[in-house]
Amino acid sequence: MEAEAVAKRPREDGAEGNGGGAVSSMVEDGKAGDYISSVIPGWFSEMSPMWPGEAHSLKSSTYGKVLVLDGVIQVTERDECAYQEMITHLPLCSIPKPKKVLVIGGGDGGVLREVSRYSSVEVIDICEIDAMVVDVSKQFFPKLAVGFEDPRVNLHIGDGVAFLKNVPEGTYDAIIVDSSDPIGPAQELFEKPFFESVARALRPGGVVCTQAESIWLHMHIIEDIVSVCRQIFKGSVNYAWTTVPTYPSGVIGFMLCSTEGPVVDFQHPVNKIDECDSFNKEKGPLKFYNPEIHSAAFCLPSFAKKIIDSETR
Amino acid sequence: MEAEAVAKRPREDGAEGNGGGAVSSMVEDGKAGDYISSVIPGWFSEMSPMWPGEAHSLKSSTYGKVLVLDGVIQVTERDECAYQEMITHLPLCSIPKPKKVLVIGGGDGGVLREVSRYSSVEVIDICEIDAMVVDVSKQFFPKLAVGFEDPRVNLHIGDGVAFLKNVPEGTYDAIIVDSSDPIGPAQELFEKPFFESVARALRPGGVVCTQAESIWLHMHIIEDIVSVCRQIFKGSVNYAWTTVPTYPSGVIGFMLCSTEGPVVDFQHPVNKIDECDSFNKEKGPLKFYNPEIHSAAFCLPSFAKKIIDSETR
C-alpha cells in the first residue's frame, strides 16, 4: 500500500484553498490547511463550496495515489483513464490528422500522454501555471508524467491566458483546456475573453475541448459557458460528459466547440485511434475510450438536454 | 430544510447491517447502529464492505430526503429520477405494448410510478420483502409512493424468490428486479436459481431488467451475473449503465435479458413514451430518460466492454 501524494500549493493571496470553513470540521485534529482527514486516519476527505452538502472520502489502498490541489481531488490512479482519454480523444478523433495541439493546464502529464498517441501530431505545446504540479507528477505519478517524455512536447510554465494572447492567429488544430474548477486560480479559463483568445488561436475548423463541470451539480455554470461559447464559436458547440467516480457527483463534462471553417461533427468521430500505430503501441491499449463511448458521451439526460439545447439553438 | 428519513430494518440474524466494523469509526458518538454520522453533525455517511476504502457523506439540504437500508443509500430525492426511469424504461421501451409487469423489490414505489406511465399495461404486480420500506416511503417520499396509487398495482409483501416459484409459466411481459446489493437480504436475487425462475415466469420474448452494480467497483460480480444470464436467457443478454451520483462510484448498471421468442434489440427502443398519453401526462415529463440516453446506456468503457463481451459471446 502506497502513501497518498498530496500536493498543496500555497495560494498567492495567502488564503486557504477551500475558500471557506467547510473543510475545517474535517481537520479538527490535523494541522490547519492539512486536507488529510483526521476523522478517518489514513483517509483523505474532500469538501468544497463548489459542492456544498457533500463529502467524498478515499483510502489510498483502494484508489491508489491521489493528486490534490487546494483540497480538491484532481487525479487518482484508479480512474484517471476516463478523464484523460475522454478530454483528449473527444476533440482529436473529431478532426482528421491533427498536427498542432495546445494543452492549457494538464501539468500532471496525463493529457500529453494521450495526445502523443497520434502519429499525425507534430507539435504539443503545454502551458501550465504551476511548476509544482509538474514536479509532483514526475515524482509520484510516473504513468501520467510519461507524457512529458515525448520529444514533440514543449513545456511552458506560465499563465495560459497570457500565453494565448501571444500565439499567432490560427496556430492550432486543437486546444485542450485541462483546468481546475472556476472557483480559484482557474476562474479566468471559464470567462468570455479567454474563449475569444482560444478561438483566435485555432485554425478555421479547429477544435477546443474544455473541462466543463457536472450536469448534476453545476447546470447554472454550464448554462453560462454554453451561452458564451455559442457567441464565440461559429462552427459547432456541443456538451459531452463521462463518468469519473472520484469527481463530485461522479461525472464530468466537456465543452466541445469548433471555429468557422471545415464542418466538425463531434458526435461522429472521423479519426480512429490506430492500435497498430507505433506512437500508440508503446503506450498500451486505451482503458476507457472507444468510438461508441465517444458518440454516447453527447447523449444527455432530459433535464440537462433541455437547458443546454435552449442555449445552443 | 427537511430532516433525513432513515429507515433501519432490524436484520433477522440480529447482525448490524454493515457486515463489519467499518461504519463504527463514523458513529463514535452516536448510538450503535445509528448510521447518521456524528462526525459531521446533520450529515449521513455511508460505508460498506461492498466498496471498501470509500465513504460518501451527504447533507440533507443538498440531496433532499435520503432513504437508507442497512446503512446503504437507496434513494435520494435529488437523483432518484435517473435510477427509477432507467431501470423501468430500458426494458419497457424495448418491447411493444407491455401488458403484464412484475416488480421484485422496489417497495419505495418509484419503479411503479414509472411503469404506470404506460397505457398498454394492464397488471402491475409487486413483491417487496419488507413492509417497512413501503410504509416509510408513503410517509416520507410521496413522490415515489405515488406509484402505489395506480389501481393496476397489486402489492404482495413477501420473498420474491418464493413468489416467482408460484407464478404460472410465461405470465409476464417484463420483470424488473429493483434490489439492494448482493451482500445481505438480496443475495439470492443474484444467483442462478433466481434467474431460472425469472426466465420461467416470462413469456417468449419477454424481458428482465435487474440492478447490476458498478463497472468501476464490481466487475467480478458483473462478470458472474453475465455468465449466469448467458446460460439461462436464450434471447439476448446485455449490460447497460447510468449515472446516479449518490451510489458508490457514481454509476449503476443493469442486466437486460430476453427469453427465446420474438427478438428483442435492447439498444434500439421500439416503444416511445407518449407524452400525450393520459397515464403519462398526469405524472409530468420524464426528468432523465429519453431515446438517445437509452441507446447510449449500452455503450461501455473499453475495460468493461472487454470483460462483458467475453462473457456474452
XYZ file of C-alpha atoms in Angstrom:
626
model
C 0.000 0.000 0.000
C 1.426 3.333 -1.053
C 1.132 6.608 0.778
C -1.020 9.430 -0.532
C 0.726 12.006 -2.647
C -0.828 15.317 -1.781
C 0.478 18.473 -3.408
C -0.632 21.574 -1.626
C 0.223 24.755 -3.455
C 0.445 27.934 -1.353
C -2.108 30.379 -2.769
C -0.673 33.755 -3.795
C -3.288 35.605 -1.779
C -2.331 33.691 1.320
C -5.828 32.265 1.772
C -6.537 28.626 2.361
C -7.536 26.869 -0.828
C -11.039 25.853 0.096
C -12.482 29.323 0.257
C -14.464 28.706 3.425
C -14.689 26.946 6.727
C -16.230 23.798 5.306
C -13.090 21.753 5.444
C -12.202 22.790 8.964
C -14.627 20.379 10.565
C -12.798 17.555 8.830
C -9.345 18.525 10.098
C -10.054 19.268 13.741
C -7.053 17.342 14.977
C -4.830 17.984 11.974
C -2.672 20.924 11.120
C -4.585 23.867 9.672
C -4.619 23.596 5.911
C -3.830 19.903 6.011
C -6.501 18.208 3.939
C -5.740 14.705 5.131
C -8.797 13.842 7.197
C -8.127 13.291 10.858
C -11.602 11.822 11.120
C -10.676 8.561 9.446
C -6.935 8.013 9.905
C -5.213 7.275 6.590
C -8.107 8.659 4.557
C -8.483 11.853 2.568
C -11.768 13.800 2.711
C -12.815 16.319 0.102
C -15.225 19.187 0.748
C -15.668 22.393 -1.239
C -18.043 25.312 -1.701
C -18.330 24.044 -5.318
C -20.368 21.082 -3.997
C -21.895 22.095 -0.673
C -23.543 19.384 1.384
C -21.396 16.572 0.036
C -18.081 14.988 1.008
C -16.163 12.142 -0.555
C -13.586 10.200 1.430
C -10.986 7.871 -0.049
C -8.485 5.416 1.293
C -5.251 5.153 -0.647
C -5.271 1.362 -0.758
C -8.437 1.465 -2.903
C -7.860 4.354 -5.308
C -4.060 4.357 -5.439
C -2.227 7.639 -5.202
C -4.334 10.792 -5.239
C -3.275 14.231 -6.528
C -4.988 17.021 -4.570
C -4.838 20.765 -5.342
C -6.363 23.287 -2.942
C -8.202 20.466 -1.164
C -9.838 19.121 -4.334
C -9.137 15.710 -5.874
C -7.608 16.145 -9.358
C -6.405 12.672 -10.227
C -6.474 9.174 -8.759
C -4.521 6.313 -10.276
C -7.645 4.167 -10.438
C -9.925 6.327 -12.558
C -7.658 8.858 -14.305
C -8.065 6.935 -17.566
C -11.679 8.086 -18.010
C -10.905 11.790 -17.723
C -7.590 11.887 -19.624
C -8.776 9.716 -22.501
C -12.104 11.488 -22.969
C -10.839 15.097 -22.733
C -8.162 14.227 -25.319
C -9.784 11.848 -27.792
C -13.193 13.551 -27.997
C -11.575 16.552 -29.757
C -8.676 14.796 -31.513
C -10.791 11.994 -33.002
C -13.255 14.581 -34.319
C -10.820 16.110 -36.845
C -8.679 14.392 -39.464
C -4.925 14.236 -38.750
C -4.386 16.838 -36.001
C -0.894 18.394 -36.278
C -0.526 21.215 -33.742
C -2.055 20.778 -30.308
C -2.040 23.104 -27.276
C -2.790 21.922 -23.742
C -3.663 24.567 -21.120
C -3.226 23.259 -17.582
C -2.734 19.496 -17.584
C 0.581 19.725 -15.716
C 0.264 16.159 -14.460
C 1.089 14.977 -17.998
C -1.902 12.680 -18.460
C -3.380 14.597 -21.386
C 0.070 14.789 -23.028
C 0.331 11.003 -22.738
C -2.930 10.675 -24.679
C -2.101 13.357 -27.285
C 1.180 11.597 -28.015
C -0.732 8.529 -29.280
C -1.267 10.337 -32.618
C 1.475 9.979 -35.203
C -0.006 12.900 -37.185
C 0.782 15.304 -34.327
C 3.961 17.372 -34.895
C 3.844 19.871 -32.025
C 2.425 19.535 -28.496
C 2.633 22.823 -26.602
C 1.596 22.860 -22.953
C 1.138 25.914 -20.724
C 0.804 25.022 -17.025
C 0.664 27.782 -14.413
C 2.086 25.709 -11.568
C 5.561 24.141 -11.852
C 4.923 22.197 -8.638
C 2.186 20.144 -10.309
C 4.696 19.010 -12.928
C 7.313 18.175 -10.294
C 4.880 16.268 -8.066
C 3.578 14.301 -11.024
C 7.090 13.350 -12.135
C 7.867 12.206 -8.595
C 4.656 10.343 -7.691
C 2.676 9.676 -10.892
C 5.071 8.210 -13.476
C 2.168 6.799 -15.526
C 0.896 10.349 -16.057
C 4.236 12.168 -16.247
C 5.355 9.805 -19.022
C 3.554 12.286 -21.282
C 6.447 14.738 -20.836
C 8.913 12.271 -22.351
C 7.577 12.753 -25.890
C 10.091 14.922 -27.823
C 7.213 16.764 -29.518
C 6.228 18.304 -26.132
C 7.211 21.914 -25.324
C 6.538 22.823 -21.682
C 5.805 26.455 -20.813
C 5.325 27.371 -17.162
C 3.056 30.405 -17.021
C -0.428 31.831 -17.256
C -2.461 30.221 -20.042
C -4.443 33.397 -20.620
C -1.277 35.426 -21.262
C 0.270 32.614 -23.328
C -2.720 32.504 -25.668
C -2.583 36.261 -26.294
C 0.895 35.861 -27.796
C 0.008 32.927 -30.030
C -0.226 33.869 -33.737
C -3.777 33.688 -35.092
C -4.826 30.291 -36.472
C -1.894 28.347 -34.998
C -3.530 25.227 -33.555
C -5.691 22.399 -34.855
C -6.857 21.633 -31.324
C -6.704 23.212 -27.868
C -7.420 21.169 -24.738
C -8.157 23.080 -21.535
C -7.491 20.758 -18.595
C -8.286 23.153 -15.778
C -9.414 23.017 -12.173
C -12.774 24.480 -11.088
C -13.866 28.085 -11.742
C -13.523 28.986 -8.040
C -9.810 29.726 -7.599
C -6.877 30.191 -9.958
C -8.706 28.762 -12.996
C -11.566 31.278 -12.869
C -10.445 33.199 -15.977
C -10.475 29.990 -18.034
C -14.284 29.976 -17.819
C -14.767 33.582 -18.994
C -15.529 35.174 -22.372
C -12.145 36.861 -23.066
C -10.399 33.510 -22.645
C -12.703 31.753 -25.111
C -12.112 34.637 -27.567
C -8.349 34.041 -27.328
C -8.905 30.302 -27.849
C -10.982 30.915 -30.985
C -8.313 33.298 -32.341
C -5.529 30.770 -31.761
C -7.378 27.999 -33.633
C -7.241 27.454 -37.397
C -10.569 27.550 -39.295
C -12.418 24.353 -38.341
C -10.115 23.889 -35.348
C -11.479 22.436 -32.134
C -11.385 23.152 -28.423
C -12.272 20.868 -25.525
C -12.562 22.318 -22.042
C -13.387 20.759 -18.697
C -16.979 21.840 -18.055
C -18.183 20.646 -14.663
C -21.066 18.350 -13.622
C -24.610 18.296 -15.013
C -25.802 17.149 -11.554
C -24.199 19.997 -9.614
C -23.386 22.908 -11.894
C -26.082 23.387 -14.527
C -26.033 27.153 -13.883
C -22.281 27.317 -14.645
C -22.700 25.052 -17.684
C -25.552 27.188 -18.991
C -23.316 30.276 -18.821
C -20.382 28.522 -20.530
C -22.608 27.210 -23.318
C -24.088 30.668 -23.835
C -20.629 32.294 -24.075
C -19.314 29.593 -26.428
C -22.341 29.990 -28.686
C -21.466 33.654 -29.138
C -17.829 32.978 -29.956
C -17.569 29.662 -31.811
C -19.278 29.860 -35.194
C -18.686 26.214 -36.140
C -20.425 23.936 -33.648
C -20.985 23.976 -29.890
C -21.579 20.719 -28.007
C -21.643 19.371 -24.481
C -20.397 15.868 -23.679
C -19.878 14.068 -20.390
C -18.404 10.984 -18.807
C -18.096 9.076 -15.536
C -15.215 9.787 -13.143
C -16.017 8.199 -9.758
C -13.749 10.448 -7.694
C -15.140 13.723 -9.039
C -18.135 15.216 -7.191
C -21.393 13.570 -8.330
C -19.329 11.026 -10.275
C -19.456 12.787 -13.644
C -17.521 15.458 -15.508
C -18.487 17.344 -18.632
C -16.678 18.860 -21.590
C -17.455 21.749 -23.931
C -16.520 20.839 -27.490
C -16.548 23.697 -29.964
C -15.193 24.380 -33.429
C -14.385 27.601 -35.265
C -15.885 28.616 -38.601
C -14.398 26.548 -41.430
C -14.490 22.870 -42.338
C -17.507 21.408 -40.536
C -16.806 19.338 -37.419
C -19.455 16.769 -36.453
C -18.274 15.938 -32.942
C -20.757 13.118 -32.403
C -19.318 11.063 -35.254
C -15.551 10.634 -34.870
C -13.580 10.691 -38.149
C -10.229 9.770 -36.718
C -9.794 6.304 -35.292
C -7.044 5.637 -32.808
C -4.900 3.154 -34.638
C -3.766 0.443 -32.242
C -1.024 -0.528 -34.699
C 0.425 2.991 -34.818
C 3.897 2.845 -33.268
C 3.249 6.049 -31.264
C 0.218 4.369 -29.743
C 1.503 0.835 -29.432
C 4.190 1.546 -26.858
C 1.614 3.177 -24.547
C -0.584 0.095 -24.388
C -4.272 -0.104 -25.259
C -6.803 2.529 -24.197
C -8.623 1.632 -20.989
C -11.745 3.722 -21.413
C -12.248 5.450 -24.787
C -13.711 3.783 -27.873
C -15.771 5.124 -30.813
C -19.107 4.012 -29.269
C -18.454 5.754 -25.954
C -17.367 8.819 -27.943
C -20.800 9.146 -29.564
C -22.656 8.168 -26.382
C -20.944 10.975 -24.453
C -23.064 13.529 -26.326
C -26.382 11.957 -25.258
C -27.690 13.951 -22.316
C -30.337 13.263 -19.664
C -33.530 15.184 -20.386
C -33.078 17.695 -17.558
C -29.671 18.738 -18.944
C -30.590 18.471 -22.624
C -33.479 20.878 -22.154
C -31.261 23.606 -20.717
C -28.256 23.055 -22.994
C -30.341 22.814 -26.175
C -32.101 26.073 -25.331
C -28.680 27.770 -25.144
C -27.239 26.176 -28.267
C -30.073 26.972 -30.700
C -34.718 22.118 5.307
C -36.274 18.749 5.975
C -34.984 16.079 8.292
C -33.455 12.886 6.964
C -35.747 9.934 6.653
C -33.759 6.914 7.623
C -35.414 3.516 7.712
C -33.375 0.985 9.543
C -34.720 -2.513 9.254
C -33.736 -4.974 12.007
C -31.879 -7.842 10.346
C -33.334 -11.270 11.058
C -29.936 -12.594 12.068
C -29.587 -9.787 14.584
C -26.379 -8.511 12.996
C -25.771 -4.904 12.152
C -26.396 -4.206 8.503
C -22.928 -3.159 7.506
C -21.325 -6.523 7.994
C -18.220 -5.226 9.687
C -16.651 -2.607 11.849
C -16.159 -0.136 9.023
C -19.008 2.124 9.962
C -18.152 2.207 13.655
C -15.468 4.838 13.249
C -18.097 7.122 11.758
C -20.533 6.816 14.662
C -18.243 7.150 17.658
C -20.560 9.498 19.477
C -23.804 8.156 18.094
C -25.921 5.262 19.174
C -24.663 1.888 17.978
C -26.307 1.035 14.703
C -27.257 4.634 14.042
C -25.853 5.472 10.625
C -26.222 9.219 10.960
C -22.635 10.423 11.137
C -21.676 12.085 14.367
C -18.527 13.267 12.625
C -20.311 15.958 10.655
C -23.458 16.901 12.591
C -26.561 16.760 10.381
C -24.798 14.637 7.753
C -25.152 10.999 6.827
C -22.051 8.931 5.998
C -22.145 5.703 4.046
C -19.506 2.983 4.291
C -19.786 -0.673 3.312
C -17.707 -3.771 2.652
C -19.179 -3.591 -0.886
C -16.977 -0.517 -1.539
C -14.045 -0.678 0.861
C -11.851 2.392 1.094
C -14.551 4.852 0.128
C -17.165 6.871 2.013
C -19.780 9.280 0.763
C -21.294 11.882 3.060
C -24.428 13.881 2.337
C -26.207 16.807 3.915
C -29.978 16.718 3.685
C -30.263 20.305 2.487
C -28.439 19.394 -0.736
C -29.851 15.992 -1.667
C -33.262 16.204 -0.023
C -34.555 13.258 1.926
C -32.492 10.072 1.840
C -33.782 6.505 2.210
C -31.180 4.263 3.867
C -31.402 0.476 4.338
C -28.768 -1.375 6.361
C -26.525 1.701 6.225
C -26.618 1.979 2.435
C -28.193 4.867 0.486
C -31.115 3.575 -1.626
C -32.822 6.739 -2.781
C -32.333 10.491 -2.573
C -34.951 12.949 -3.763
C -32.409 14.725 -5.949
C -31.202 11.899 -8.144
C -33.839 9.150 -7.864
C -35.108 10.034 -11.334
C -32.031 8.561 -13.043
C -32.321 5.151 -11.403
C -36.116 4.755 -11.457
C -36.535 5.941 -15.040
C -33.674 3.881 -16.453
C -34.437 0.579 -14.662
C -38.047 0.871 -15.872
C -37.912 2.343 -19.369
C -34.861 0.416 -20.612
C -36.900 -2.833 -20.513
C -40.390 -1.452 -21.157
C -39.400 0.669 -24.179
C -37.631 -2.353 -25.686
C -40.837 -4.357 -26.281
C -44.059 -3.299 -27.995
C -47.067 -2.688 -25.715
C -46.119 -4.369 -22.417
C -49.245 -5.686 -20.626
C -48.198 -7.643 -17.520
C -45.304 -6.369 -15.436
C -43.765 -7.736 -12.219
C -41.570 -5.667 -9.914
C -39.406 -7.511 -7.356
C -38.252 -5.232 -4.548
C -38.961 -1.599 -5.389
C -41.023 -1.064 -2.233
C -40.418 2.681 -2.315
C -42.851 2.875 -5.252
C -40.563 4.734 -7.670
C -40.466 1.960 -10.263
C -44.264 1.563 -10.006
C -44.620 5.279 -10.718
C -42.640 4.818 -13.937
C -44.382 1.576 -15.004
C -47.735 3.286 -14.611
C -46.846 5.728 -17.419
C -47.773 3.030 -19.975
C -51.420 2.839 -21.007
C -50.814 -0.617 -22.537
C -50.040 -2.055 -19.080
C -52.961 -3.977 -17.535
C -51.383 -5.569 -14.456
C -48.540 -4.351 -12.225
C -47.616 -6.944 -9.600
C -45.026 -6.036 -6.987
C -43.386 -8.350 -4.453
C -41.451 -6.486 -1.741
C -39.936 -8.395 1.185
C -40.042 -5.521 3.632
C -43.354 -3.846 4.544
C -41.452 -1.135 6.391
C -39.948 0.166 3.161
C -43.453 0.703 1.788
C -44.611 2.416 4.975
C -41.580 4.708 5.199
C -41.916 5.654 1.559
C -45.611 6.502 1.962
C -44.751 8.638 4.978
C -41.615 10.453 3.754
C -41.378 10.047 -0.053
C -44.783 10.896 -1.541
C -43.237 11.468 -4.991
C -42.116 7.833 -5.011
C -45.028 6.273 -3.135
C -47.453 7.829 -5.619
C -46.727 4.695 -7.654
C -48.929 2.673 -5.267
C -51.983 4.786 -6.115
C -52.375 3.229 -9.567
C -55.337 0.785 -9.462
C -53.419 -1.667 -11.672
C -50.899 -2.235 -8.826
C -51.155 -5.393 -6.678
C -48.830 -5.295 -3.670
C -47.530 -8.586 -2.247
C -45.357 -8.478 0.884
C -43.084 -11.494 0.800
C -40.000 -13.156 -0.588
C -39.574 -12.541 -4.315
C -37.867 -15.902 -4.813
C -40.835 -17.781 -3.340
C -43.346 -15.560 -5.160
C -41.779 -16.336 -8.540
C -41.934 -20.093 -7.950
C -45.722 -19.902 -7.717
C -46.156 -17.788 -10.852
C -47.585 -19.747 -13.821
C -45.060 -20.201 -16.630
C -44.992 -17.419 -19.239
C -47.047 -14.934 -17.204
C -45.173 -11.659 -17.601
C -44.044 -9.454 -20.480
C -41.459 -7.814 -18.244
C -39.892 -8.342 -14.819
C -37.968 -5.556 -13.079
C -35.715 -6.530 -10.174
C -35.111 -3.428 -8.061
C -32.953 -4.974 -5.369
C -30.315 -3.924 -2.879
C -26.729 -5.239 -3.110
C -25.820 -8.947 -3.142
C -24.363 -8.768 0.382
C -27.392 -9.062 2.683
C -31.039 -9.981 2.172
C -30.909 -9.591 -1.641
C -28.156 -12.169 -2.136
C -30.439 -14.800 -3.698
C -31.564 -12.303 -6.342
C -28.111 -12.517 -7.930
C -27.962 -16.327 -8.104
C -28.722 -18.858 -10.840
C -31.926 -20.427 -9.403
C -33.499 -16.978 -9.211
C -32.720 -16.172 -12.830
C -34.163 -19.567 -13.824
C -37.417 -18.661 -12.068
C -37.435 -15.288 -13.805
C -36.976 -16.900 -17.236
C -39.784 -19.366 -16.486
C -42.186 -16.589 -15.440
C -41.598 -14.591 -18.641
C -43.476 -15.113 -21.920
C -41.389 -15.982 -25.008
C -39.523 -12.783 -25.952
C -40.245 -11.336 -22.501
C -37.655 -9.121 -20.825
C -35.998 -8.765 -17.440
C -34.040 -5.814 -16.053
C -32.084 -6.254 -12.826
C -29.939 -3.876 -10.828
C -26.386 -4.996 -11.615
C -23.844 -2.979 -9.643
C -20.984 -0.685 -10.738
C -18.477 -1.268 -13.544
C -15.925 0.719 -11.505
C -16.255 -1.347 -8.328
C -17.823 -4.720 -9.059
C -16.591 -6.114 -12.387
C -16.093 -9.536 -10.760
C -19.749 -9.644 -9.630
C -20.925 -8.353 -13.016
C -18.843 -10.961 -14.826
C -20.538 -13.704 -12.801
C -24.040 -12.312 -13.387
C -23.437 -12.006 -17.139
C -22.129 -15.552 -17.258
C -25.178 -16.935 -15.426
C -27.615 -14.920 -17.570
C -25.929 -16.137 -20.738
C -26.652 -19.718 -19.698
C -30.297 -19.044 -18.913
C -31.624 -16.388 -21.302
C -31.624 -17.649 -24.882
C -32.841 -14.383 -26.423
C -30.319 -11.609 -25.755
C -28.112 -10.630 -22.835
C -26.951 -7.046 -22.431
C -25.363 -4.767 -19.875
C -26.345 -1.088 -19.614
C -25.414 1.601 -17.099
C -26.222 5.089 -15.973
C -25.130 7.860 -13.619
C -26.549 8.043 -10.073
C -24.401 10.468 -8.031
C -25.313 9.058 -4.628
C -24.458 5.452 -5.468
C -20.865 4.330 -4.855
C -18.602 5.344 -7.774
C -21.496 7.388 -9.183
C -22.797 4.752 -11.580
C -25.184 1.803 -11.517
C -25.626 -0.946 -14.080
C -28.476 -3.107 -15.309
C -28.656 -6.582 -16.821
C -31.177 -6.648 -19.645
C -32.078 -10.090 -20.945
C -34.822 -11.612 -23.062
C -36.160 -15.151 -23.337
C -36.288 -17.153 -26.551
C -39.044 -15.890 -28.838
C -39.641 -12.634 -30.704
C -36.229 -10.916 -30.956
C -35.581 -8.017 -28.594
C -32.963 -5.467 -29.709
C -32.464 -3.613 -26.433
C -30.216 -0.941 -27.905
C -32.939 0.332 -30.237
C -36.135 1.114 -28.302
C -39.370 0.270 -30.154
C -41.762 1.793 -27.688
C -41.732 5.544 -27.243
C -43.093 7.069 -24.089
C -46.012 9.071 -25.354
C -46.093 12.436 -23.592
C -49.721 12.869 -24.662
C -50.808 9.563 -23.116
C -53.176 10.362 -20.262
C -51.463 7.827 -17.981
C -48.199 9.653 -18.534
C -49.424 13.217 -18.697
C -50.587 13.456 -15.100
C -47.145 12.357 -13.852
C -45.329 15.200 -15.578
C -42.466 14.863 -18.068
C -39.563 12.479 -17.604
C -36.535 14.112 -15.984
C -33.823 11.755 -17.168
C -34.798 9.126 -19.754
C -35.026 9.755 -23.499
C -34.455 7.503 -26.534
C -30.877 8.769 -27.071
C -29.817 8.076 -23.497
C -31.465 4.655 -23.809
C -29.152 3.654 -26.659
C -26.118 5.367 -25.099
C -26.553 3.334 -21.890
C -25.358 0.214 -23.724
C -22.033 1.778 -24.787
C -19.386 0.617 -22.329
C -15.877 1.835 -21.497
C -13.241 -0.430 -23.046
C -12.179 -2.003 -19.740
C -15.763 -3.168 -19.055
C -16.645 -3.998 -22.665
C -13.694 -6.371 -22.912
C -14.825 -8.440 -19.914
C -18.566 -8.330 -20.616
C -18.187 -9.139 -24.321
C -16.039 -12.147 -23.479
C -18.873 -13.457 -21.283
C -21.695 -12.716 -23.705
C -20.230 -14.336 -26.836
